[in-house]
Tab-separated table of C-alpha atoms in Angstrom:
chain	number	residue	atom	x	y	z
A	1	MET	CA	0.000	0.000	0.000
A	2	SER	CA	1.476	3.355	-1.085
A	3	ALA	CA	1.806	6.411	1.100
A	4	ALA	CA	-0.795	8.174	-1.044
A	5	ALA	CA	-3.222	5.298	-0.523
A	6	GLU	CA	-2.501	5.339	3.219
A	7	GLY	CA	-3.370	9.037	3.301
A	8	GLU	CA	-6.720	8.504	1.655
A	9	ARG	CA	-9.735	8.685	3.933
A	10	LEU	CA	-13.138	7.134	3.314
A	11	THR	CA	-15.865	9.779	3.612
A	12	VAL	CA	-18.833	7.431	3.481
A	13	THR	CA	-20.088	4.953	6.068
A	14	LEU	CA	-19.819	1.285	5.232
A	15	PRO	CA	-23.229	-0.421	5.174
A	16	ASP	CA	-23.807	-3.240	7.634
A	17	SER	CA	-23.385	-5.986	5.000
A	18	VAL	CA	-19.949	-4.688	3.899
A	19	ARG	CA	-18.826	-4.009	7.475
A	20	GLN	CA	-19.842	-7.558	8.390
A	21	ARG	CA	-17.719	-8.936	5.524
A	22	VAL	CA	-14.709	-6.827	6.657
A	23	VAL	CA	-15.050	-8.239	10.178
A	24	GLU	CA	-15.284	-11.803	8.809
A	25	ILE	CA	-12.051	-11.270	6.804
A	26	ALA	CA	-10.301	-9.927	9.904
A	27	SER	CA	-11.650	-12.818	12.002
A	28	GLU	CA	-10.306	-15.408	9.541
A	29	ALA	CA	-6.874	-13.721	9.504
A	30	LEU	CA	-6.795	-13.290	13.302
A	31	GLY	CA	-6.968	-17.027	13.861
A	32	LYS	CA	-3.853	-17.557	11.710
A	33	LEU	CA	-1.606	-14.808	13.179
A	34	PRO	CA	1.163	-15.542	15.700
A	35	ALA	CA	0.324	-14.369	19.201
A	36	ALA	CA	3.060	-11.722	19.032
A	37	GLU	CA	1.430	-10.057	16.003
A	38	ILE	CA	-2.063	-9.879	17.495
A	39	PRO	CA	-3.038	-6.441	18.899
A	40	ALA	CA	-3.598	-6.450	22.646
A	41	PRO	CA	-7.377	-5.667	22.473
A	42	LEU	CA	-7.896	-8.725	20.243
A	43	LYS	CA	-5.831	-11.306	22.130
A	44	PRO	CA	-8.776	-12.453	24.314
A	45	PHE	CA	-10.639	-13.433	21.126
A	46	ALA	CA	-7.801	-15.141	19.228
A	47	LYS	CA	-8.724	-18.654	20.333
A	48	PHE	CA	-12.434	-18.260	19.607
A	49	ALA	CA	-13.962	-20.069	16.642
A	50	PRO	CA	-14.296	-17.715	13.623
A	51	PRO	CA	-18.109	-17.366	13.868
A	52	LYS	CA	-17.872	-16.622	17.584
A	53	ARG	CA	-15.073	-14.088	16.946
A	54	VAL	CA	-17.266	-12.325	14.398
A	55	LYS	CA	-20.029	-11.882	16.974
A	56	ALA	CA	-17.956	-11.178	20.085
A	57	ALA	CA	-15.090	-9.097	18.653
A	58	ALA	CA	-16.753	-7.214	15.789
A	59	VAL	CA	-16.280	-3.755	17.306
A	60	PRO	CA	-12.635	-4.109	18.472
A	61	MET	CA	-11.630	-5.788	15.181
A	62	ALA	CA	-13.196	-2.969	13.147
A	63	ALA	CA	-11.419	-0.401	15.336
A	64	ALA	CA	-8.071	-2.232	14.972
A	65	LEU	CA	-8.429	-2.355	11.171
A	66	GLU	CA	-9.062	1.391	11.092
A	67	SER	CA	-6.390	2.521	13.557
A	68	ASP	CA	-3.690	-0.180	13.596
A	69	GLY	CA	-1.802	-0.076	10.276
A	70	ALA	CA	0.405	-3.057	11.172
A	71	PHE	CA	-2.588	-5.268	11.984
A	72	ARG	CA	-4.341	-4.174	8.806
A	73	ALA	CA	-1.200	-5.036	6.796
A	74	ARG	CA	-1.109	-8.549	8.275
A	75	VAL	CA	-4.788	-9.024	7.478
A	76	ALA	CA	-4.106	-7.701	3.951
A	77	GLU	CA	-1.392	-10.353	3.474
A	78	ARG	CA	-3.895	-13.070	4.369
A	79	VAL	CA	-6.414	-11.558	1.941
A	80	ARG	CA	-3.857	-11.552	-0.897
A	81	GLU	CA	-3.140	-15.201	-0.176
A	82	ALA	CA	-6.840	-16.139	-0.041
A	83	ALA	CA	-7.984	-14.080	-3.087
A	84	PRO	CA	-4.892	-13.377	-5.206
A	85	ASP	CA	-6.786	-12.666	-8.445
A	86	LEU	CA	-9.100	-10.091	-6.881
A	87	ALA	CA	-6.202	-8.483	-4.972
A	88	GLU	CA	-4.046	-8.171	-8.124
A	89	SER	CA	-6.964	-6.668	-10.058
A	90	LEU	CA	-7.601	-4.063	-7.346
A	91	PHE	CA	-3.923	-3.123	-7.162
A	92	ALA	CA	-3.993	-2.766	-10.962
A	93	GLY	CA	-6.968	-0.412	-10.609
A	94	VAL	CA	-9.391	-2.848	-12.305
A	95	VAL	CA	-12.573	-4.192	-10.695
A	96	PRO	CA	-13.657	-7.591	-12.123
A	97	ALA	CA	-17.062	-7.246	-13.738
A	98	ALA	CA	-18.424	-10.446	-12.185
A	99	ALA	CA	-17.115	-9.772	-8.675
A	100	ASP	CA	-19.576	-9.369	-5.786
A	101	PRO	CA	-19.630	-5.634	-4.908
A	102	HIS	CA	-19.783	-6.521	-1.177
A	103	GLU	CA	-16.549	-8.559	-1.547
A	104	VAL	CA	-14.882	-5.848	-3.668
A	105	ALA	CA	-15.683	-3.130	-1.101
A	106	ALA	CA	-14.481	-5.252	1.851
A	107	VAL	CA	-11.232	-6.382	0.165
A	108	ALA	CA	-10.428	-2.860	-1.109
A	109	TYR	CA	-11.060	-1.478	2.389
A	110	VAL	CA	-8.527	-3.955	3.868
A	111	LEU	CA	-5.884	-3.870	1.067
A	112	ARG	CA	-6.162	-0.107	0.441
A	113	PRO	CA	-4.496	0.036	-2.993
A	114	GLN	CA	-3.996	3.342	-4.791
A	115	GLY	CA	-7.435	4.987	-5.181
A	116	TRP	CA	-9.064	2.495	-2.789
A	117	THR	CA	-11.650	5.006	-1.536
A	118	GLY	CA	-13.001	5.426	-5.047
A	119	ILE	CA	-13.154	1.637	-5.488
A	120	VAL	CA	-15.053	1.305	-2.197
A	121	LYS	CA	-17.494	4.072	-3.129
A	122	ASP	CA	-18.165	2.527	-6.564
A	123	ALA	CA	-18.749	-0.875	-4.963
A	124	LEU	CA	-21.072	0.625	-2.356
A	125	GLU	CA	-23.032	2.322	-5.133
A	126	ALA	CA	-23.349	-1.058	-6.885
A	127	VAL	CA	-24.568	-2.583	-3.588
A	128	ALA	CA	-27.159	0.191	-3.209
A	129	GLN	CA	-28.310	-0.209	-6.817
A	130	GLY	CA	-28.748	-3.952	-6.307
A	131	ALA	CA	-30.773	-3.360	-3.140
A	132	ARG	CA	-32.965	-0.819	-4.926
A	133	ALA	CA	-33.526	-3.186	-7.846
A	134	ALA	CA	-34.496	-6.021	-5.491
A	135	ALA	CA	-36.873	-3.735	-3.606
A	136	GLY	CA	-38.435	-2.570	-6.888
A	137	GLU	CA	-39.003	-6.148	-8.064
A	138	ALA	CA	-40.570	-7.074	-4.716
A	139	ALA	CA	-42.850	-4.030	-4.872
A	140	GLU	CA	-43.919	-4.830	-8.442
A	141	GLY	CA	-44.738	-8.398	-7.414
A	142	ALA	CA	-46.784	-7.188	-4.446
A	143	VAL	CA	-48.674	-4.692	-6.634
A	144	ALA	CA	-49.469	-7.392	-9.195
A	145	ARG	CA	-50.667	-9.786	-6.501
A	146	LEU	CA	-52.840	-7.157	-4.837
A	147	SER	CA	-54.269	-6.101	-8.217
A	148	ALA	CA	-55.282	-9.689	-8.950
A	149	GLU	CA	-56.883	-10.042	-5.522
A	150	ALA	CA	-58.723	-6.745	-5.960
A	151	ALA	CA	-60.013	-7.839	-9.372
A	152	GLU	CA	-61.270	-11.110	-7.880
A	153	LEU	CA	-63.000	-9.267	-5.056
A	154	ARG	CA	-64.567	-6.820	-7.496
A	155	GLU	CA	-65.938	-9.756	-9.494
A	156	THR	CA	-67.343	-11.282	-6.299
A	157	ALA	CA	-69.005	-7.991	-5.376
A	158	ARG	CA	-70.405	-7.644	-8.908
A	159	ALA	CA	-71.899	-11.156	-8.720
A	160	ALA	CA	-73.452	-10.407	-5.329
A	161	SER	CA	-74.899	-7.155	-6.671
A	162	GLU	CA	-76.395	-8.979	-9.662
A	163	ALA	CA	-77.927	-11.596	-7.351
A	164	LEU	CA	-79.458	-8.826	-5.249
A	165	ARG	CA	-80.873	-7.155	-8.352
A	166	VAL	CA	-82.478	-10.440	-9.509
A	167	ALA	CA	-83.968	-11.028	-6.048
A	168	GLN	CA	-85.381	-7.496	-5.953
A	169	GLU	CA	-86.939	-7.988	-9.374
A	170	GLU	CA	-88.525	-11.274	-8.224
A	171	SER	CA	-89.889	-9.620	-5.094
A	172	ARG	CA	-91.334	-6.810	-7.207
A	173	ARG	CA	-93.108	-9.281	-9.491
A	174	GLU	CA	-94.581	-11.161	-6.533
A	175	GLY	CA	-95.797	-7.907	-5.006
A	176	ASP	CA	-97.509	-6.944	-8.281
A	177	GLN	CA	-99.292	-10.298	-8.406
A	178	LEU	CA	-100.519	-9.945	-4.824
A	179	ARG	CA	-101.778	-6.428	-5.470
A	180	ARG	CA	-103.742	-7.639	-8.501
A	181	LYS	CA	-105.345	-10.406	-6.396
A	182	VAL	CA	-106.306	-7.943	-3.673
A	183	ARG	CA	-107.918	-5.619	-6.220
A	184	GLN	CA	-109.886	-8.539	-7.689
A	185	LEU	CA	-111.136	-9.621	-4.262
A	186	GLU	CA	-112.139	-6.081	-3.391
A	187	ALA	CA	-114.143	-5.877	-6.639
A	188	ASP	CA	-115.843	-9.185	-5.831
A	189	MET	CA	-116.743	-7.886	-2.393
A	190	ARG	CA	-118.240	-4.705	-3.789
A	191	ARG	CA	-120.318	-6.727	-6.252
A	192	ALA	CA	-121.496	-9.023	-3.463
A	193	GLN	CA	-122.462	-6.075	-1.296
A	194	ALA	CA	-124.391	-4.544	-4.168
A	195	ALA	CA	-126.163	-7.869	-4.789
A	196	ALA	CA	-127.048	-8.123	-1.102
A	197	ARG	CA	-128.584	-4.700	-1.108
A	198	ALA	CA	-130.618	-5.569	-4.202
A	199	ALA	CA	-131.760	-8.829	-2.580
A	200	GLU	CA	-132.893	-7.062	0.562
A	201	THR	CA	-134.932	-4.608	-1.517
A	202	ALA	CA	-136.514	-7.455	-3.484
A	203	LEU	CA	-137.249	-9.277	-0.244
A	204	GLU	CA	-139.157	-6.360	1.169
A	205	THR	CA	-141.221	-6.078	-2.005
A	206	GLU	CA	-142.004	-9.799	-2.165
A	207	ARG	CA	-142.916	-9.949	1.551
A	208	ALA	CA	-145.715	-7.479	0.949
A	209	ALA	CA	-146.950	-9.556	-2.028
A	210	ALA	CA	-147.099	-13.035	-0.551
A	211	GLY	CA	-145.785	-15.318	2.142
A	212	ALA	CA	-144.487	-17.863	-0.323
A	213	ALA	CA	-142.572	-15.263	-2.221
A	214	ALA	CA	-141.244	-13.999	1.124
A	215	SER	CA	-139.970	-17.479	2.028
A	216	ALA	CA	-138.251	-17.759	-1.304
A	217	ALA	CA	-136.764	-14.312	-0.870
A	218	GLU	CA	-135.522	-15.210	2.637
A	219	ALA	CA	-133.872	-18.332	1.250
A	220	GLU	CA	-132.236	-16.272	-1.461
A	221	LEU	CA	-131.120	-13.759	1.155
A	222	ARG	CA	-129.521	-16.477	3.274
A	223	ARG	CA	-127.770	-17.776	0.201
A	224	LEU	CA	-126.511	-14.317	-0.654
A	225	ARG	CA	-125.369	-13.760	2.931
A	226	THR	CA	-123.452	-17.013	2.779
A	227	ARG	CA	-121.749	-15.839	-0.385
A	228	LEU	CA	-120.982	-12.512	1.284
A	229	ALA	CA	-119.452	-14.259	4.308
A	230	ALA	CA	-117.370	-16.421	1.999
A	231	ALA	CA	-116.235	-13.325	0.085
A	232	GLU	CA	-115.350	-11.544	3.297
A	233	SER	CA	-113.454	-14.612	4.493
A	234	ALA	CA	-111.648	-14.817	1.163
A	235	LEU	CA	-110.830	-11.112	1.413
A	236	GLU	CA	-109.412	-11.545	4.905
A	237	MET	CA	-107.385	-14.519	3.754
A	238	ALA	CA	-106.119	-12.471	0.802
A	239	ARG	CA	-105.095	-9.664	3.124
A	240	ARG	CA	-103.270	-12.099	5.377
A	241	SER	CA	-101.588	-13.650	2.333
A	242	ALA	CA	-100.499	-10.210	1.140
A	243	ARG	CA	-99.013	-9.414	4.548
A	244	SER	CA	-97.280	-12.805	4.635
A	245	GLY	CA	-95.903	-12.271	1.119
A	246	ARG	CA	-94.553	-8.881	2.071
A	247	SER	CA	-92.893	-10.301	5.201
A	248	GLU	CA	-91.294	-13.034	3.083
A	249	GLY	CA	-90.024	-10.430	0.595
A	250	ASP	CA	-88.591	-8.339	3.438
A	251	MET	CA	-86.923	-11.460	4.821
A	252	ARG	CA	-85.321	-12.238	1.443
A	253	LEU	CA	-84.163	-8.652	1.021
A	254	ARG	CA	-82.648	-8.662	4.520
A	255	LEU	CA	-80.867	-11.959	3.795
A	256	LEU	CA	-79.376	-10.515	0.607
A	257	LEU	CA	-78.240	-7.386	2.445
A	258	ASP	CA	-76.588	-9.550	5.112
A	259	THR	CA	-74.847	-11.507	2.331
A	260	ILE	CA	-73.470	-8.307	0.773
A	261	SER	CA	-72.369	-7.058	4.203
A	262	GLY	CA	-70.501	-10.337	4.752
A	263	SER	CA	-68.843	-9.966	1.353
A	264	VAL	CA	-67.687	-6.428	2.228
A	265	LYS	CA	-66.249	-7.637	5.555
A	266	GLY	CA	-64.495	-10.461	3.733
A	267	LEU	CA	-63.064	-7.915	1.298
A	268	GLU	CA	-61.706	-5.874	4.213
A	269	ARG	CA	-60.087	-8.977	5.711
A	270	GLU	CA	-58.571	-10.003	2.365
A	271	LEU	CA	-57.067	-6.590	1.652
A	272	ALA	CA	-55.796	-6.309	5.247
A	273	LEU	CA	-55.054	-2.645	4.769
A	274	PRO	CA	-53.119	-1.468	7.837
A	275	PRO	CA	-53.785	1.861	9.563
A	276	THR	CA	-51.286	4.506	8.690
A	277	GLU	CA	-50.158	7.752	10.154
A	278	ALA	CA	-47.905	8.610	7.199
A	279	ARG	CA	-48.351	11.944	5.380
A	280	PRO	CA	-47.242	13.068	1.885
A	281	ALA	CA	-44.564	15.319	3.419
A	282	ASP	CA	-42.872	12.227	4.929
A	283	SER	CA	-42.159	10.972	1.375
A	284	VAL	CA	-40.135	14.076	0.400
A	285	THR	CA	-36.406	13.360	0.493
A	286	ALA	CA	-34.562	15.618	2.975
A	287	SER	CA	-31.929	15.377	5.682
A	288	ALA	CA	-32.554	14.726	9.371
A	289	PRO	CA	-31.297	17.425	11.807
A	290	ASP	CA	-28.429	15.285	13.163
A	291	THR	CA	-27.100	14.115	9.777
A	292	VAL	CA	-26.810	17.277	7.664
A	293	VAL	CA	-24.793	20.430	7.655
A	294	PRO	CA	-27.271	23.313	7.250
A	295	ALA	CA	-25.957	26.687	6.082
A	296	ASP	CA	-26.820	30.210	7.229
A	297	MET	CA	-29.447	31.990	5.160
A	298	SER	CA	-29.963	35.708	5.562
A	299	MET	CA	-33.430	37.019	4.709
A	300	GLN	CA	-35.570	39.806	6.070
A	301	GLY	CA	-39.363	39.639	6.516
A	302	ARG	CA	-41.704	42.042	4.888
A	303	ALA	CA	-44.591	43.998	6.355
A	304	LYS	CA	-46.420	42.572	9.353
A	305	ASP	CA	-49.912	41.114	8.959
A	306	ASP	CA	-52.800	40.306	11.232
A	307	PRO	CA	-52.258	36.840	12.829
A	308	ALA	CA	-56.020	36.316	12.968
A	309	LEU	CA	-55.896	35.364	9.274
A	310	LEU	CA	-53.358	32.632	10.096
A	311	ASP	CA	-55.650	31.352	12.875
A	312	GLN	CA	-58.510	31.121	10.372
A	313	MET	CA	-56.373	29.164	7.889
A	314	LEU	CA	-55.169	26.759	10.607
A	315	THR	CA	-58.794	25.818	11.383
A	316	LEU	CA	-59.178	24.282	7.903
A	317	PRO	CA	-59.483	20.458	7.929
A	318	MET	CA	-56.170	18.595	7.402
A	319	VAL	CA	-54.228	21.866	6.902
A	320	HIS	CA	-50.436	21.569	6.473
A	321	LEU	CA	-48.309	24.523	7.702
A	322	VAL	CA	-44.859	24.706	6.016
A	323	VAL	CA	-42.418	27.235	7.569
A	324	ASP	CA	-39.306	28.724	5.889
A	325	GLY	CA	-37.249	28.514	9.111
A	326	TYR	CA	-34.380	30.966	8.726
A	327	ASN	CA	-36.572	33.414	6.793
A	328	VAL	CA	-38.735	33.654	9.932
A	329	THR	CA	-36.022	33.545	12.622
A	330	LYS	CA	-33.760	36.132	11.020
A	331	SER	CA	-36.710	38.506	10.887
A	332	GLY	CA	-37.866	37.815	14.435
A	333	TYR	CA	-34.705	36.890	16.395
A	334	PRO	CA	-31.741	38.345	14.465
A	335	THR	CA	-29.555	38.818	17.584
A	336	LEU	CA	-29.633	35.132	18.544
A	337	SER	CA	-27.270	32.470	17.199
A	338	LEU	CA	-28.577	30.136	14.515
A	339	ALA	CA	-28.922	27.287	17.033
A	340	GLU	CA	-30.874	29.515	19.452
A	341	GLN	CA	-33.056	30.734	16.567
A	342	ARG	CA	-33.920	27.165	15.606
A	343	VAL	CA	-34.754	26.139	19.186
A	344	ARG	CA	-36.983	29.170	19.776
A	345	LEU	CA	-38.901	28.827	16.505
A	346	VAL	CA	-39.424	25.064	16.804
A	347	GLY	CA	-40.637	25.450	20.391
A	348	GLY	CA	-43.193	28.079	19.333
A	349	LEU	CA	-44.371	25.890	16.447
A	350	ALA	CA	-44.816	22.929	18.830
A	351	ALA	CA	-47.155	24.973	21.019
A	352	LEU	CA	-49.059	26.178	17.922
A	353	ALA	CA	-49.409	22.607	16.621
A	354	ALA	CA	-50.691	21.424	20.008
A	355	ARG	CA	-53.388	24.137	20.075
A	356	THR	CA	-54.543	23.871	16.443
A	357	GLY	CA	-53.927	20.190	15.582
A	358	ALA	CA	-52.404	21.261	12.233
A	359	GLU	CA	-49.592	19.306	10.569
A	360	VAL	CA	-46.456	21.486	10.878
A	361	THR	CA	-43.201	21.166	8.909
A	362	CYS	CA	-40.270	23.548	9.540
A	363	VAL	CA	-37.582	23.706	6.816
A	364	PHE	CA	-34.042	25.039	7.368
A	365	ASP	CA	-31.341	25.624	4.771
A	366	GLY	CA	-28.777	22.828	5.157
A	367	ALA	CA	-26.070	23.853	2.697
A	368	ALA	CA	-23.008	24.893	4.710
A	369	LEU	CA	-22.887	23.958	8.401
A	370	ASP	CA	-19.700	22.179	9.448
A	371	GLY	CA	-21.220	19.658	11.840
A	372	PRO	CA	-24.390	17.713	12.718
A	373	VAL	CA	-27.299	19.677	14.193
A	374	ARG	CA	-28.401	18.412	17.605
A	375	LEU	CA	-32.049	19.384	17.650
A	376	THR	CA	-34.802	17.489	19.464
A	377	GLN	CA	-37.914	17.418	17.334
A	378	PRO	CA	-40.924	18.177	19.560
A	379	ARG	CA	-44.216	16.363	19.223
A	380	GLY	CA	-46.286	17.630	16.301
A	381	VAL	CA	-43.450	19.393	14.396
A	382	ARG	CA	-41.470	17.849	11.541
A	383	VAL	CA	-38.006	19.501	11.214
A	384	LEU	CA	-36.194	19.087	7.866
A	385	PHE	CA	-32.896	20.398	6.491
A	386	SER	CA	-32.224	20.695	2.782
A	387	ALA	CA	-29.677	18.210	1.476
A	388	PRO	CA	-26.232	19.299	0.233
A	389	GLY	CA	-26.581	21.031	-3.113
A	390	GLU	CA	-30.182	22.046	-2.400
A	391	ILE	CA	-31.516	25.218	-0.790
A	392	ALA	CA	-34.489	25.383	1.549
A	393	ASP	CA	-36.617	27.070	-1.146
A	394	GLU	CA	-36.364	23.976	-3.366
A	395	LEU	CA	-37.250	21.628	-0.483
A	396	ILE	CA	-40.326	23.769	0.318
A	397	ARG	CA	-41.471	23.577	-3.316
A	398	ARG	CA	-41.055	19.787	-3.280
A	399	LEU	CA	-43.069	19.541	-0.039
A	400	VAL	CA	-45.921	21.546	-1.607
A	401	ALA	CA	-45.795	19.479	-4.812
A	402	ALA	CA	-46.048	16.247	-2.796
A	403	GLU	CA	-49.440	17.207	-1.357
A	404	PRO	CA	-52.630	15.998	-3.126
A	405	ALA	CA	-54.707	18.524	-5.041
A	406	GLY	CA	-57.311	20.163	-2.810
A	407	ARG	CA	-55.472	19.807	0.518
A	408	PRO	CA	-54.985	23.231	2.210
A	409	VAL	CA	-51.261	24.075	2.459
A	410	VAL	CA	-50.025	27.319	4.091
A	411	VAL	CA	-46.387	28.374	3.443
A	412	VAL	CA	-44.796	30.966	5.774
A	413	SER	CA	-42.040	32.894	3.952
A	414	SER	CA	-41.319	36.499	3.064
A	415	ASP	CA	-39.207	35.392	0.096
A	416	ARG	CA	-41.012	36.633	-3.038
A	417	GLU	CA	-39.767	33.764	-5.222
A	418	VAL	CA	-40.867	31.153	-2.677
A	419	ALA	CA	-44.294	32.809	-2.326
A	420	GLU	CA	-44.866	32.971	-6.087
A	421	GLY	CA	-43.660	29.388	-6.609
A	422	VAL	CA	-45.904	27.813	-3.980
A	423	ARG	CA	-48.871	29.939	-5.048
A	424	ARG	CA	-48.601	28.463	-8.546
A	425	SER	CA	-48.637	24.995	-6.958
A	426	GLY	CA	-51.906	25.711	-5.121
A	427	ALA	CA	-50.523	26.648	-1.664
A	428	ARG	CA	-51.340	29.845	0.277
A	429	PRO	CA	-48.208	31.948	1.060
A	430	VAL	CA	-48.178	34.262	4.108
A	431	PRO	CA	-45.360	36.575	5.306
A	432	ALA	CA	-43.026	35.680	8.158
A	433	SER	CA	-44.299	38.614	10.215
A	434	MET	CA	-47.758	37.045	10.425
A	435	LEU	CA	-46.355	33.900	12.101
A	436	LEU	CA	-44.087	35.955	14.390
A	437	ASN	CA	-47.078	38.022	15.534
A	438	ARG	CA	-49.047	34.808	16.146
A	439	LEU	CA	-46.226	33.269	18.212
A	440	ALA	CA	-45.728	36.480	20.178
A	441	ARG	CA	-49.448	36.618	21.000
A	442	SER	CA	-49.216	33.101	22.479
């Protein structure tokens, strides 16, 4: 390993899979080293079996590889003996096309040939691409499977709906038939009543004429009354039959409704859709406060506005409040340090979120800080820093674009370009002074 290669420093973090492979290589070499060449922190693990060494001594072996050049050189010798072809290719600056990127990254990290950091970064990129491809294939398979299940459930629901429609049509036809029978019986009853009245009139006339005619009329009257009683009985039976038919139709309709309800519950169980608390803003790529290096951003707010308007907007259902952090703090707290500005603004936003129930996202410019930001995110406030190469304005626009059409989004910024950009995307811009007045009133 050349002096130039020794001076190179890896600026990315090894993923767990590559780090695990590095530890396995060191563990295999550790078991073959003389006791005198083993670093003191690793001597207690030298007699362990390789798998046990990997588990028990992973951290001290990784530290020894990074800090102890002599130990790393001895491990490198064992690697060159175990994989001479790969080692020669890496020292020649050539990465074999068919080589496993995990193995390439681990071996290059141990051997450290000229340009080894670039080889490790390229291999890590290949590892990440492979992971993304595998995840994409798994997602496509899941989507296809769920689509097929949804199609099957839709067909089941369509069949149930068709069965319900047929049953309703049958019930309607039966009801029509019963109504026609009732109308016929009612007509028969009216005719019988009319005949009875005529018979009674004839009876009275015949009684005055002669006793014999009266007896005949009485017999006819009894006969007519018998027919009337039979008609009334038939009418009552028809009414009872109509009521029974209606109850049977209601029973069938209820049974069909219960069947559809069971199908819907089965559909819910089959889809097994889990509850979610995710929001569109969570899908926007940004940097967490303790992993980025935000830069200072100097902006001044414009004229103050009435905070009552902000209160009205925050009462809208599912409203999302997006705050241009430094644009607000440098207008309201210019004498404080950037860290104190962030803490004061985020604390005020947490209280506002607790009172209004609105979703709140605070965005800071993350372009040029020289160290991680230690900022505790309070409940109800999402704190994001723009990634390197991106300013906070661009992250705000991406947050607004991620929201579905129709959702109320309020963006707090006195930057004219930010206000115009989010307005075109459907959001409502308000000046920083409005939020500052609202926080001061609290």
